[in-house]
């Protein structure tokens, strides 16, 4: 009957009637479904009939006896399901708005406009109520009700195993939506019968639910029968190990379809509040999804597509740790600027300090994303992206974070907590060549360098010195590798601009901290001479050396009291003499400021006397 309907021997109208009446009593033979799918390629079946057939297949999917041949054409079937990816066109929105103005606030028009408002809110300025009646009829529920009635009438054993697949909403229940979709299904076989046999090899298939150890999984790796519902794979460590080892494209395709539908339905398309009405279930669901991401060391394409859409409507507080955790598994691609950077930038500039820290630099979002990309670049780098393209994408990510950090430090008044996490990020960036093997060196922007150099806490200055030391080590190693490579076309080349930025920063640090030459011509920080004279600050050029710097002045006072305990008048300039200066540097280094010590050892040829006007750096 199924082949008769799909062949259109009696026209398209009988085909629709036959499909609606096909209610299986026990199981559906796989061969019938495969032969029906073949008729889709003929090109004579109307689109509405094709959609009806796909709905029928999805409804009775758990009743198909075997799926070994069906798995081979999953890509063909799912191409029909995912062919229309809600492509937004301006004329579609305008047409809906025109119909809405003519027909009034019809439920089906409001539902369509609410979907479009999620993807492009600037085109739909209409206020839409958060709670609406169902705008469209559910054509699958009558099928499910009929299937359950047939199963009960025949007393079949299959009905008990399909309670998860065929459930209808209790009409007497509360009007509020029950978020049963936010639970991972239990791992169970397709049907309660003997295990099928792979027709191509004659081997008996083993349901995944019957395996209890990794040794059993390895023994039956190539004859495993996947469960009835692919969402159950995310709740089983053995199932995740199977996905990681086999890389079954059909299984990943089915799993991504289920996961994408669940995320969109519960977080984007739910009109009654979505996950906000049951945050505990949503929290558990996303935590399990994050655990699966961490186990596989990569994310799913469906969760990536969901995040690109969800960020446009996210308020920055709902399930923040989980959403930021999902962000850390997004692969770095060249097109991520419009999809990822712009929505995150809007959230960043309109949020509190705690969100800025959590969102950009704390170990669960962009900083974690950079670390994961550098550690597992082969897994997160798309197959169609070259190493050069991946390097450019990482460079764009680092520069994007640099812009956020520069503006964020200005907005928050160079807050020490925010600056600390910014420096955490650049401690990862400065070692991209030696630690992660990526031929890339990106210097921090001046909006990050100078707030750290002029910070009021000594730890920030010390960490900046350590970062500049690691930049020196990475650049020196990369330059040596370039000289050793005879074929220059394959050599790792560093631009002159990178060396120029590094040399300039080192000269500024040495001139400021060691040589007492702040506000001198040639440095980025310059003030008018008249303004400096009006400030009445004596010897203003020494205001930010290691003696008078606000971060180190307490150490200078303590050192002065220990060296000259009998002096009543404190003269900090006496530390600038040759021997006291060397003692003072050693005193600072013994306080745990290893960054300053390493910076001095790698960039200063001799221990300069503060203010002697000489500086010899080794980075040139």
Coordinates of C-alpha atoms in Angstrom, one line a residue:
X1 CA 0.0 0.0 0.0
X2 CA 2.8 2.4 0.8
X3 CA 4.5 1.8 -2.6
X4 CA 1.1 2.1 -4.3
X5 CA 0.5 5.5 -2.7
X6 CA 4.0 6.9 -3.4
X7 CA 3.9 5.7 -7.1
X8 CA 0.9 8.1 -7.8
X9 CA -0.7 5.4 -10.0
X10 CA -4.1 6.8 -9.1
X11 CA -3.1 10.4 -8.7
X12 CA -2.0 12.6 -5.8
X13 CA -5.3 12.8 -4.0
X14 CA -5.5 9.0 -3.3
X15 CA -1.9 9.1 -2.2
X16 CA -2.6 11.5 0.6
X17 CA -5.7 9.5 1.7
X18 CA -3.7 6.2 1.8
X19 CA -0.9 7.8 3.8
X20 CA -3.3 9.1 6.4
X21 CA -4.8 5.7 6.7
X22 CA -1.6 3.7 7.0
X23 CA -1.7 2.7 10.7
X24 CA 0.6 -0.3 11.4
X25 CA -0.6 -2.9 13.7
X26 CA 2.8 -4.4 14.8
X27 CA 5.9 -3.4 12.9
X28 CA 6.8 -1.7 9.6
X29 CA 9.0 -3.6 7.2
X30 CA 12.2 -1.7 6.4
X31 CA 12.0 -2.6 2.7
X32 CA 8.7 -0.8 2.4
X33 CA 10.1 2.4 3.7
X34 CA 13.2 2.2 1.5
X35 CA 11.1 1.6 -1.6
X36 CA 8.9 4.5 -0.7
X37 CA 11.9 6.8 -0.2
X38 CA 13.1 5.8 -3.7
X39 CA 9.9 7.4 -5.2
X40 CA 10.9 10.7 -3.7
X41 CA 13.6 11.0 -6.3
X42 CA 11.2 10.7 -9.2
X43 CA 10.2 14.3 -8.9
X44 CA 6.5 13.9 -9.5
X45 CA 5.3 13.9 -5.9
X46 CA 4.0 17.3 -4.8
X47 CA 5.8 19.1 -2.0
X48 CA 2.9 18.8 0.4
X49 CA 2.8 15.0 -0.1
X50 CA 6.5 14.7 0.4
X51 CA 6.2 16.6 3.7
X52 CA 3.3 14.3 4.7
X53 CA 5.4 11.2 3.9
X54 CA 8.3 12.5 6.0
X55 CA 6.0 13.2 8.9
X56 CA 4.7 9.6 8.6
X57 CA 8.2 8.1 8.6
X58 CA 9.2 10.1 11.7
X59 CA 6.0 9.1 13.4
X60 CA 6.4 5.3 12.8
X61 CA 10.2 5.4 13.0
X62 CA 10.4 3.4 16.2
X63 CA 8.2 0.7 14.7
X64 CA 10.5 -0.1 11.7
X65 CA 11.8 -3.7 12.2
X66 CA 15.4 -3.1 11.1
X67 CA 17.4 0.0 10.0
X68 CA 20.6 -1.4 8.5
X69 CA 19.5 -0.4 4.9
X70 CA 17.7 2.7 6.1
X71 CA 20.9 4.1 7.7
X72 CA 22.5 4.2 4.3
X73 CA 20.0 6.7 3.1
X74 CA 19.7 8.8 6.2
X75 CA 21.5 11.7 4.5
X76 CA 18.9 11.6 1.7
X77 CA 16.0 11.6 4.1
X78 CA 17.3 14.3 6.4
X79 CA 18.1 16.5 3.4
X80 CA 14.3 16.8 3.0
X81 CA 13.9 17.6 6.7
X82 CA 16.6 20.3 6.9
X83 CA 16.2 21.7 3.4
X84 CA 14.5 24.8 4.5
X85 CA 16.5 26.3 7.3
X86 CA 14.2 29.2 8.1
X87 CA 15.9 31.5 5.5
X88 CA 14.6 35.0 6.4
X89 CA 13.6 37.3 3.5
X90 CA 12.4 40.9 4.0
X91 CA 9.5 40.4 1.6
X92 CA 8.2 37.5 3.7
X93 CA 8.0 39.6 6.8
X94 CA 6.3 42.4 4.9
X95 CA 3.8 40.0 3.4
X96 CA 3.0 38.6 6.9
X97 CA 2.6 42.1 8.3
X98 CA 0.2 43.1 5.4
X99 CA -1.9 40.0 6.1
X100 CA -1.9 40.7 9.8
X101 CA -3.2 44.3 9.1
X102 CA -6.0 42.9 6.9
X103 CA -7.0 39.8 8.9
X104 CA -6.2 41.0 12.4
X105 CA -4.2 39.3 15.1
X106 CA -4.7 35.8 13.9
X107 CA -2.9 33.1 15.9
X108 CA -1.1 31.5 12.9
X109 CA 0.2 34.9 11.7
X110 CA 1.4 35.8 15.2
X111 CA 3.2 32.5 15.5
X112 CA 5.0 33.0 12.2
X113 CA 5.9 36.6 13.1
X114 CA 7.2 35.4 16.5
X115 CA 9.6 33.0 14.8
X116 CA 10.8 35.7 12.4
X117 CA 11.3 38.1 15.4
X118 CA 13.7 35.6 16.9
X119 CA 16.0 35.6 13.9
X120 CA 15.7 39.2 12.8
X121 CA 14.1 41.4 15.5
X122 CA 14.9 44.6 13.7
X123 CA 12.4 43.7 10.9
X124 CA 9.5 42.7 13.3
X125 CA 8.8 45.6 15.6
X126 CA 5.3 44.3 16.4
X127 CA 4.7 43.5 20.1
X128 CA 3.9 39.8 20.4
X129 CA 2.3 38.3 23.6
X130 CA 4.4 35.8 25.4
X131 CA 1.6 33.4 25.8
X132 CA -0.5 32.4 22.7
X133 CA -2.8 29.6 21.8
X134 CA -1.6 27.1 19.3
X135 CA -1.4 28.7 15.9
X136 CA -1.2 25.5 13.9
X137 CA -2.8 22.1 14.1
X138 CA -0.7 19.2 15.2
X139 CA -1.1 16.7 12.3
X140 CA 1.0 14.1 14.0
X141 CA -1.0 13.8 17.2
X142 CA -4.0 12.1 15.4
X143 CA -1.6 9.5 14.0
X144 CA -0.1 8.9 17.4
X145 CA -3.5 8.5 19.0
X146 CA -4.5 6.0 16.3
X147 CA -1.3 4.1 16.7
X148 CA -1.8 3.8 20.4
X149 CA -5.4 2.7 19.9
X150 CA -4.4 0.0 17.5
X151 CA -1.6 -1.2 19.7
X152 CA -4.0 -1.5 22.7
X153 CA -6.6 -3.3 20.7
X154 CA -4.2 -5.8 19.4
X155 CA -2.5 -6.3 22.7
X156 CA 0.9 -6.0 21.0
X157 CA 4.1 -6.2 23.1
X158 CA 5.6 -3.3 21.1
X159 CA 3.3 -0.7 22.8
X160 CA 5.1 -1.0 26.1
X161 CA 8.5 -0.2 24.5
X162 CA 7.2 2.8 22.7
X163 CA 5.7 4.8 25.5
X164 CA 8.4 7.5 25.0
X165 CA 7.8 7.8 21.3
X166 CA 4.0 7.9 21.3
X167 CA 2.6 10.2 24.0
X168 CA -0.2 12.6 23.8
X169 CA -0.8 15.5 26.1
X170 CA -3.4 15.1 28.8
X171 CA -6.2 17.6 28.1
X172 CA -7.0 17.8 31.8
X173 CA -3.5 18.9 32.8
X174 CA -2.4 22.4 33.4
X175 CA -2.2 24.8 30.6
X176 CA 1.5 25.4 31.4
X177 CA 3.8 23.4 29.2
X178 CA 5.5 20.4 30.7
X179 CA 9.2 20.4 29.7
X180 CA 9.6 16.7 29.1
X181 CA 11.8 17.4 26.1
X182 CA 14.5 18.7 28.4
X183 CA 15.1 15.1 29.6
X184 CA 17.5 12.8 27.9
X185 CA 15.6 9.6 26.8
X186 CA 16.5 6.3 28.4
X187 CA 18.9 4.1 26.4
X188 CA 16.7 1.3 25.0
X189 CA 16.6 -0.9 21.9
X190 CA 14.4 -0.2 18.9
X191 CA 11.7 -2.9 19.6
X192 CA 11.3 -5.7 22.1
X193 CA 12.2 -8.6 19.9
X194 CA 15.2 -10.7 18.9
X195 CA 18.2 -8.7 17.7
X196 CA 18.2 -8.2 13.9
X197 CA 20.9 -9.6 11.6
X198 CA 23.0 -7.4 9.3
X199 CA 22.0 -8.7 5.9
X200 CA 25.3 -7.6 4.3
X201 CA 27.6 -9.6 6.6
X202 CA 25.2 -12.0 8.3
X203 CA 26.3 -10.9 11.7
X204 CA 23.9 -10.6 14.6
X205 CA 23.4 -7.0 15.7
X206 CA 23.9 -6.2 19.4
X207 CA 21.8 -3.4 21.0
X208 CA 23.9 -0.8 22.6
X209 CA 21.8 -1.1 25.8
X210 CA 23.1 -4.6 26.4
X211 CA 26.7 -3.5 26.6
X212 CA 28.0 -2.7 30.1
X213 CA 31.8 -2.2 29.7
X214 CA 34.3 -0.7 27.4
X215 CA 35.7 -4.2 26.6
X216 CA 32.3 -5.4 25.4
X217 CA 32.1 -2.2 23.3
X218 CA 35.4 -2.9 21.6
X219 CA 34.4 -6.6 21.0
X220 CA 31.1 -5.6 19.3
X221 CA 32.2 -2.3 17.8
X222 CA 31.2 -3.0 14.2
X223 CA 27.8 -4.7 14.9
X224 CA 26.2 -2.4 17.3
X225 CA 22.5 -1.5 16.9
X226 CA 21.8 2.1 17.7
X227 CA 19.0 2.9 20.2
X228 CA 15.4 4.0 19.3
X229 CA 16.0 7.6 20.3
X230 CA 19.4 9.2 19.5
X231 CA 19.1 11.6 22.4
X232 CA 19.8 8.7 24.8
X233 CA 23.4 8.6 23.5
X234 CA 24.2 11.8 25.4
X235 CA 23.4 10.2 28.7
X236 CA 25.6 7.1 28.3
X237 CA 29.4 7.1 28.5
X238 CA 29.6 4.0 26.4
X239 CA 27.5 5.6 23.7
X240 CA 29.7 8.6 23.7
X241 CA 32.8 6.4 23.4
X242 CA 31.1 4.7 20.4
X243 CA 30.5 8.0 18.8
X244 CA 34.1 9.1 19.4
X245 CA 35.6 5.8 18.1
X246 CA 33.4 5.0 15.1
X247 CA 32.4 8.5 13.8
X248 CA 29.2 7.2 12.4
X249 CA 27.9 10.0 10.2
X250 CA 24.3 8.7 10.2
X251 CA 24.3 8.5 14.0
X252 CA 25.7 12.1 14.3
X253 CA 23.1 13.3 11.7
X254 CA 20.3 11.8 13.7
X255 CA 21.7 13.1 17.0
X256 CA 22.2 16.6 15.7
X257 CA 18.7 16.7 14.4
X258 CA 17.2 15.6 17.7
X259 CA 19.4 18.0 19.7
X260 CA 18.8 20.9 17.4
X261 CA 15.0 20.4 17.6
X262 CA 15.1 20.2 21.4
X263 CA 17.2 23.3 21.9
X264 CA 15.2 25.4 19.4
X265 CA 11.9 24.1 20.8
X266 CA 12.6 24.7 24.5
X267 CA 14.8 27.8 24.4
X268 CA 13.8 29.7 21.2
X269 CA 10.3 28.8 20.0
X270 CA 8.6 28.2 23.3
X271 CA 5.9 30.9 23.8
X272 CA 5.1 30.2 27.5
X273 CA 8.5 31.2 28.9
X274 CA 10.6 28.3 27.7
X275 CA 13.4 27.1 30.0
X276 CA 12.8 30.0 32.4
X277 CA 9.7 28.2 33.7
X278 CA 11.7 25.2 34.7
X279 CA 15.2 26.3 35.2
X280 CA 16.2 23.1 37.1
X281 CA 15.5 20.8 34.2
X282 CA 17.2 23.2 31.8
X283 CA 20.2 23.4 34.1
X284 CA 20.5 19.6 34.2
X285 CA 20.0 19.3 30.5
X286 CA 22.7 21.8 29.6
X287 CA 25.1 20.3 32.1
X288 CA 24.8 16.9 30.6
X289 CA 25.3 18.4 27.1
X290 CA 28.4 20.2 28.4
X291 CA 29.7 16.9 29.8
X292 CA 29.2 15.3 26.4
X293 CA 31.1 18.2 24.8
X294 CA 34.0 17.8 27.2
X295 CA 34.1 14.0 26.7
X296 CA 34.2 14.3 22.9
X297 CA 36.4 17.5 23.2
X298 CA 34.3 19.2 20.6
X299 CA 30.8 20.5 20.2
X300 CA 27.8 19.5 18.1
X301 CA 26.9 21.4 15.0
X302 CA 23.3 21.7 16.1
X303 CA 24.3 23.4 19.4
X304 CA 26.5 25.7 17.5
X305 CA 23.7 26.7 15.2
X306 CA 21.4 27.2 18.2
X307 CA 23.9 29.5 20.0
X308 CA 24.2 31.7 16.9
X309 CA 20.5 32.3 17.1
X310 CA 20.1 32.3 20.9
X311 CA 22.7 35.0 21.5
X312 CA 20.4 37.5 19.7
X313 CA 17.7 37.1 22.3
X314 CA 19.8 36.2 25.4
X315 CA 19.6 38.6 28.3
X316 CA 23.1 37.6 29.6
X317 CA 21.8 36.1 32.9
X318 CA 19.7 33.1 32.0
X319 CA 21.8 30.0 32.6
X320 CA 24.9 32.1 32.2
X321 CA 27.6 29.4 33.1
X322 CA 26.0 26.8 30.9
X323 CA 25.6 29.2 27.9
X324 CA 29.2 30.4 28.3
X325 CA 30.4 26.9 28.5
X326 CA 28.7 26.0 25.2
X327 CA 30.4 29.0 23.7
X328 CA 33.8 27.7 24.5
X329 CA 33.2 24.7 22.2
X330 CA 32.3 26.7 19.1
X331 CA 34.9 26.2 16.3
X332 CA 36.7 29.3 15.2
X333 CA 35.6 30.1 11.6
X334 CA 36.1 33.2 9.5
X335 CA 32.3 33.9 9.4
X336 CA 32.0 34.0 13.2
X337 CA 32.3 37.8 13.3
X338 CA 28.7 38.5 12.3
X339 CA 27.3 35.4 14.0
X340 CA 29.2 35.5 17.2
X341 CA 31.2 38.7 17.7
X342 CA 28.5 41.3 17.2
X343 CA 25.8 39.8 19.5
X344 CA 28.5 39.2 22.2
X345 CA 29.8 42.8 21.8
X346 CA 26.3 44.2 22.5
X347 CA 25.9 42.0 25.6
X348 CA 29.4 43.0 26.8
X349 CA 29.0 46.7 26.6
X350 CA 25.6 46.8 28.3
X351 CA 26.3 44.4 31.2
X352 CA 27.9 44.5 34.6
X353 CA 31.5 44.1 35.6
X354 CA 30.9 40.5 36.8
X355 CA 29.4 39.6 33.4
X356 CA 32.3 41.2 31.5
X357 CA 34.7 39.1 33.6
X358 CA 32.7 35.9 33.2
X359 CA 31.9 36.4 29.6
X360 CA 35.2 37.4 28.1
X361 CA 38.1 36.3 30.3
X362 CA 37.0 33.9 33.0
X363 CA 37.8 30.3 32.3
X364 CA 34.5 29.4 30.7
X365 CA 34.0 31.5 27.6
X366 CA 36.3 33.3 25.2
X367 CA 39.5 32.5 27.2
X368 CA 38.4 28.9 27.3
X369 CA 37.5 29.0 23.7
X370 CA 41.0 30.2 22.8
X371 CA 42.6 27.5 25.0
X372 CA 40.5 24.7 23.5
X373 CA 41.2 26.0 19.9
X374 CA 44.9 26.0 20.5
X375 CA 44.9 22.6 22.3
X376 CA 42.7 20.7 20.0
X377 CA 43.1 22.7 16.8
X378 CA 42.8 19.6 14.6
X379 CA 39.4 18.7 16.1
X380 CA 37.9 22.2 16.1
X381 CA 39.4 23.4 12.7
X382 CA 36.9 22.7 10.0
X383 CA 38.0 20.2 7.3
X384 CA 37.7 22.8 4.5
X385 CA 39.9 25.3 6.4
X386 CA 43.7 25.5 5.9
X387 CA 46.2 26.2 8.6
X388 CA 46.6 29.7 7.3
X389 CA 42.8 30.2 7.5
X390 CA 42.7 28.8 11.0
X391 CA 45.6 31.1 12.0
X392 CA 43.8 34.1 10.6
X393 CA 40.6 33.1 12.5
X394 CA 42.5 32.8 15.8
X395 CA 44.2 36.1 15.2
X396 CA 40.8 37.8 14.6
X397 CA 39.5 36.2 17.8
X398 CA 42.5 37.6 19.8
X399 CA 42.2 41.0 18.3
X400 CA 38.4 41.0 19.0
X401 CA 39.1 40.2 22.7
X402 CA 41.8 43.0 22.7
X403 CA 39.2 45.5 21.5
X404 CA 36.7 44.4 24.1
X405 CA 39.4 44.5 26.8
X406 CA 40.5 48.0 25.8
X407 CA 37.0 49.5 25.9
X408 CA 36.0 47.5 29.0
X409 CA 39.0 48.8 31.0
X410 CA 37.9 52.3 30.0
X411 CA 34.3 51.7 31.0
X412 CA 35.2 50.1 34.3
X413 CA 37.9 52.5 35.2
X414 CA 40.7 50.0 34.9
X415 CA 39.2 47.8 37.6
X416 CA 41.9 45.5 39.1
X417 CA 39.7 42.4 38.9
X418 CA 38.9 42.9 35.3
X419 CA 42.5 43.7 34.5
X420 CA 43.6 40.5 36.2
X421 CA 41.5 38.3 33.9
X422 CA 42.6 40.3 30.9
X423 CA 46.2 39.5 31.8
X424 CA 45.2 35.8 32.3
X425 CA 44.0 35.8 28.7
X426 CA 47.3 37.3 27.3
X427 CA 49.3 34.8 29.3
X428 CA 47.8 32.3 27.0
X429 CA 48.2 34.5 23.9
X430 CA 51.9 35.2 24.4
X431 CA 52.8 31.4 24.3
X432 CA 50.9 30.5 21.1
X433 CA 54.1 29.6 19.2
X434 CA 56.1 27.6 21.8
X435 CA 53.3 26.1 23.9
X436 CA 50.7 25.3 21.2
X437 CA 52.8 25.2 18.1
X438 CA 50.7 27.7 16.2
X439 CA 52.8 30.0 14.0
X440 CA 51.1 33.2 15.4
X441 CA 52.3 36.1 17.6
X442 CA 49.7 38.8 18.4
X443 CA 50.8 41.7 20.7
X444 CA 48.3 43.3 23.1
X445 CA 46.8 46.6 22.2
X446 CA 47.9 49.8 23.8
X447 CA 44.6 49.9 25.6
X448 CA 45.7 46.8 27.6
X449 CA 49.4 47.5 27.8
X450 CA 49.3 50.9 29.4
X451 CA 46.6 50.2 32.1
X452 CA 48.7 47.2 33.2
X453 CA 51.9 49.3 33.2
X454 CA 50.4 52.1 35.2
X455 CA 48.3 49.9 37.5
X456 CA 48.1 50.7 41.2
X457 CA 48.8 47.1 42.2
X458 CA 52.2 45.6 41.8
X459 CA 50.9 42.2 40.7
X460 CA 49.5 43.6 37.5
X461 CA 52.8 45.3 36.6
X462 CA 54.7 42.1 37.4
X463 CA 52.4 40.0 35.3
X464 CA 52.8 42.4 32.4
X465 CA 56.6 42.0 32.7
X466 CA 56.2 38.2 32.6
X467 CA 54.0 38.4 29.5
X468 CA 56.5 40.6 27.7
X469 CA 59.3 38.2 28.7
X470 CA 57.3 35.3 27.2
X471 CA 56.8 37.3 24.0
X472 CA 60.5 37.8 23.9
X473 CA 61.1 34.1 24.2
X474 CA 58.5 33.2 21.6
X475 CA 59.8 35.8 19.1
X476 CA 63.4 34.8 19.5
X477 CA 62.5 31.1 19.0
X478 CA 60.5 31.9 15.9
X479 CA 63.2 34.1 14.5
X480 CA 65.8 31.3 15.0
X481 CA 63.5 28.8 13.3
X482 CA 63.1 31.1 10.4
X483 CA 66.9 31.5 10.0
X484 CA 67.5 27.8 10.2
X485 CA 65.0 27.0 7.4
X486 CA 66.7 27.2 4.1
X487 CA 63.5 27.2 1.9
X488 CA 62.1 30.6 2.8
X489 CA 58.7 29.9 1.2
X490 CA 58.0 27.3 3.9
X491 CA 59.5 29.3 6.8
X492 CA 57.5 30.8 9.5
X493 CA 57.6 34.5 8.8
X494 CA 56.9 37.2 11.4
X495 CA 56.0 40.6 10.2
X496 CA 58.2 43.6 10.9
X497 CA 55.1 45.3 12.5
X498 CA 55.1 42.6 15.3
X499 CA 58.8 43.2 16.1
X500 CA 58.2 46.9 16.0
X501 CA 55.3 46.7 18.5
X502 CA 57.3 44.5 20.8
X503 CA 60.4 46.7 20.7
X504 CA 58.4 49.8 21.3
X505 CA 56.6 48.3 24.4
X506 CA 60.0 47.1 25.8
X507 CA 61.5 50.6 25.3
X508 CA 58.5 52.1 27.1
X509 CA 58.8 49.7 30.0
X510 CA 62.5 50.2 30.5
X511 CA 62.2 54.0 30.1
X512 CA 59.4 54.2 32.6
X513 CA 60.4 51.7 35.3
X514 CA 64.2 51.8 35.1
X515 CA 65.4 55.0 33.3
X516 CA 62.8 57.4 34.9
X517 CA 62.0 58.9 31.5
X518 CA 58.2 59.1 31.7
X519 CA 56.4 61.7 29.5
X520 CA 59.4 62.0 27.3
X521 CA 59.1 62.7 23.5
X522 CA 58.8 59.5 21.5
X523 CA 56.6 57.7 24.1
X524 CA 52.9 57.1 23.6
X525 CA 52.0 58.7 27.0
X526 CA 52.7 62.4 26.4
X527 CA 51.3 65.5 28.2
X528 CA 51.8 69.2 27.4
X529 CA 54.8 70.8 29.1
X530 CA 52.6 73.6 30.4
X531 CA 50.2 71.1 31.9
X532 CA 53.0 69.2 33.6
X533 CA 54.5 72.4 35.0
X534 CA 51.0 73.4 36.4
X535 CA 50.8 70.1 38.2
X536 CA 53.6 71.2 40.5
X537 CA 54.9 67.6 40.7
X538 CA 58.6 67.8 41.3
X539 CA 60.6 65.7 38.8
X540 CA 57.4 64.4 37.1
X541 CA 59.5 62.2 34.8
X542 CA 60.3 59.9 37.7
X543 CA 56.7 59.4 38.8
X544 CA 56.5 55.9 37.4
X545 CA 59.9 54.4 38.0
X546 CA 60.2 51.4 40.3
X547 CA 60.7 53.7 43.3
X548 CA 57.9 56.3 42.8
X549 CA 55.5 54.1 40.9
X550 CA 52.2 53.9 42.9
X551 CA 52.3 50.1 42.9
X552 CA 55.9 50.0 44.4
X553 CA 56.2 53.1 46.6
X554 CA 55.3 51.1 49.7
X555 CA 58.3 48.8 49.0
X556 CA 60.6 51.8 48.4
X557 CA 59.5 53.2 51.8
X558 CA 60.1 49.9 53.5
X559 CA 63.5 49.5 51.8
X560 CA 64.5 53.0 52.8
X561 CA 63.7 52.4 56.4
X562 CA 65.7 49.2 56.5
X563 CA 68.7 50.8 54.8
X564 CA 68.8 54.1 56.7
X565 CA 66.9 53.4 60.0
X566 CA 68.4 56.5 61.7
X567 CA 67.2 59.0 59.1
X568 CA 64.3 61.1 60.2
X569 CA 63.8 62.7 56.7
X570 CA 63.0 60.2 54.1
X571 CA 64.7 60.8 50.7
X572 CA 63.6 58.2 48.2
X573 CA 65.9 59.6 45.6
X574 CA 68.8 58.3 47.6
X575 CA 67.8 54.8 46.4
X576 CA 68.8 55.9 42.8
X577 CA 72.5 55.6 43.5
X578 CA 74.3 52.6 42.1
X579 CA 74.6 50.2 45.1
X580 CA 71.2 51.1 46.7
X581 CA 69.5 50.7 43.4
X582 CA 71.0 47.2 42.9
X583 CA 70.0 46.2 46.4
X584 CA 66.5 47.6 45.9
X585 CA 66.1 45.5 42.7
X586 CA 67.2 42.4 44.6
X587 CA 64.8 43.3 47.4
X588 CA 61.9 43.5 44.9
X589 CA 62.8 40.2 43.3
X590 CA 62.8 38.5 46.7
X591 CA 59.2 39.7 47.3
X592 CA 58.1 37.2 44.7
X593 CA 58.0 39.4 41.6
X594 CA 59.5 36.9 39.3
X595 CA 58.0 38.5 36.2
X596 CA 60.1 41.7 36.8
X597 CA 63.2 39.6 37.4
X598 CA 62.8 37.6 34.2
X599 CA 62.0 40.7 32.2
X600 CA 65.2 42.4 33.5
X601 CA 67.4 39.4 32.9
X602 CA 66.1 39.0 29.3
X603 CA 65.8 42.7 28.2
X604 CA 68.4 44.7 30.2
X605 CA 72.0 44.1 29.6
X606 CA 73.2 45.5 32.9
X607 CA 71.5 46.7 36.1
X608 CA 71.0 50.3 35.3
X609 CA 71.1 53.0 37.9
X610 CA 67.6 54.7 38.0
X611 CA 67.6 57.8 35.9
X612 CA 71.1 57.4 34.4
X613 CA 69.6 57.8 31.0
X614 CA 71.0 54.7 29.4
X615 CA 69.2 51.6 28.3
X616 CA 70.4 48.7 26.3
X617 CA 67.8 46.1 25.3
X618 CA 68.6 42.8 23.7
X619 CA 65.5 42.3 21.6
X620 CA 66.7 44.1 18.5

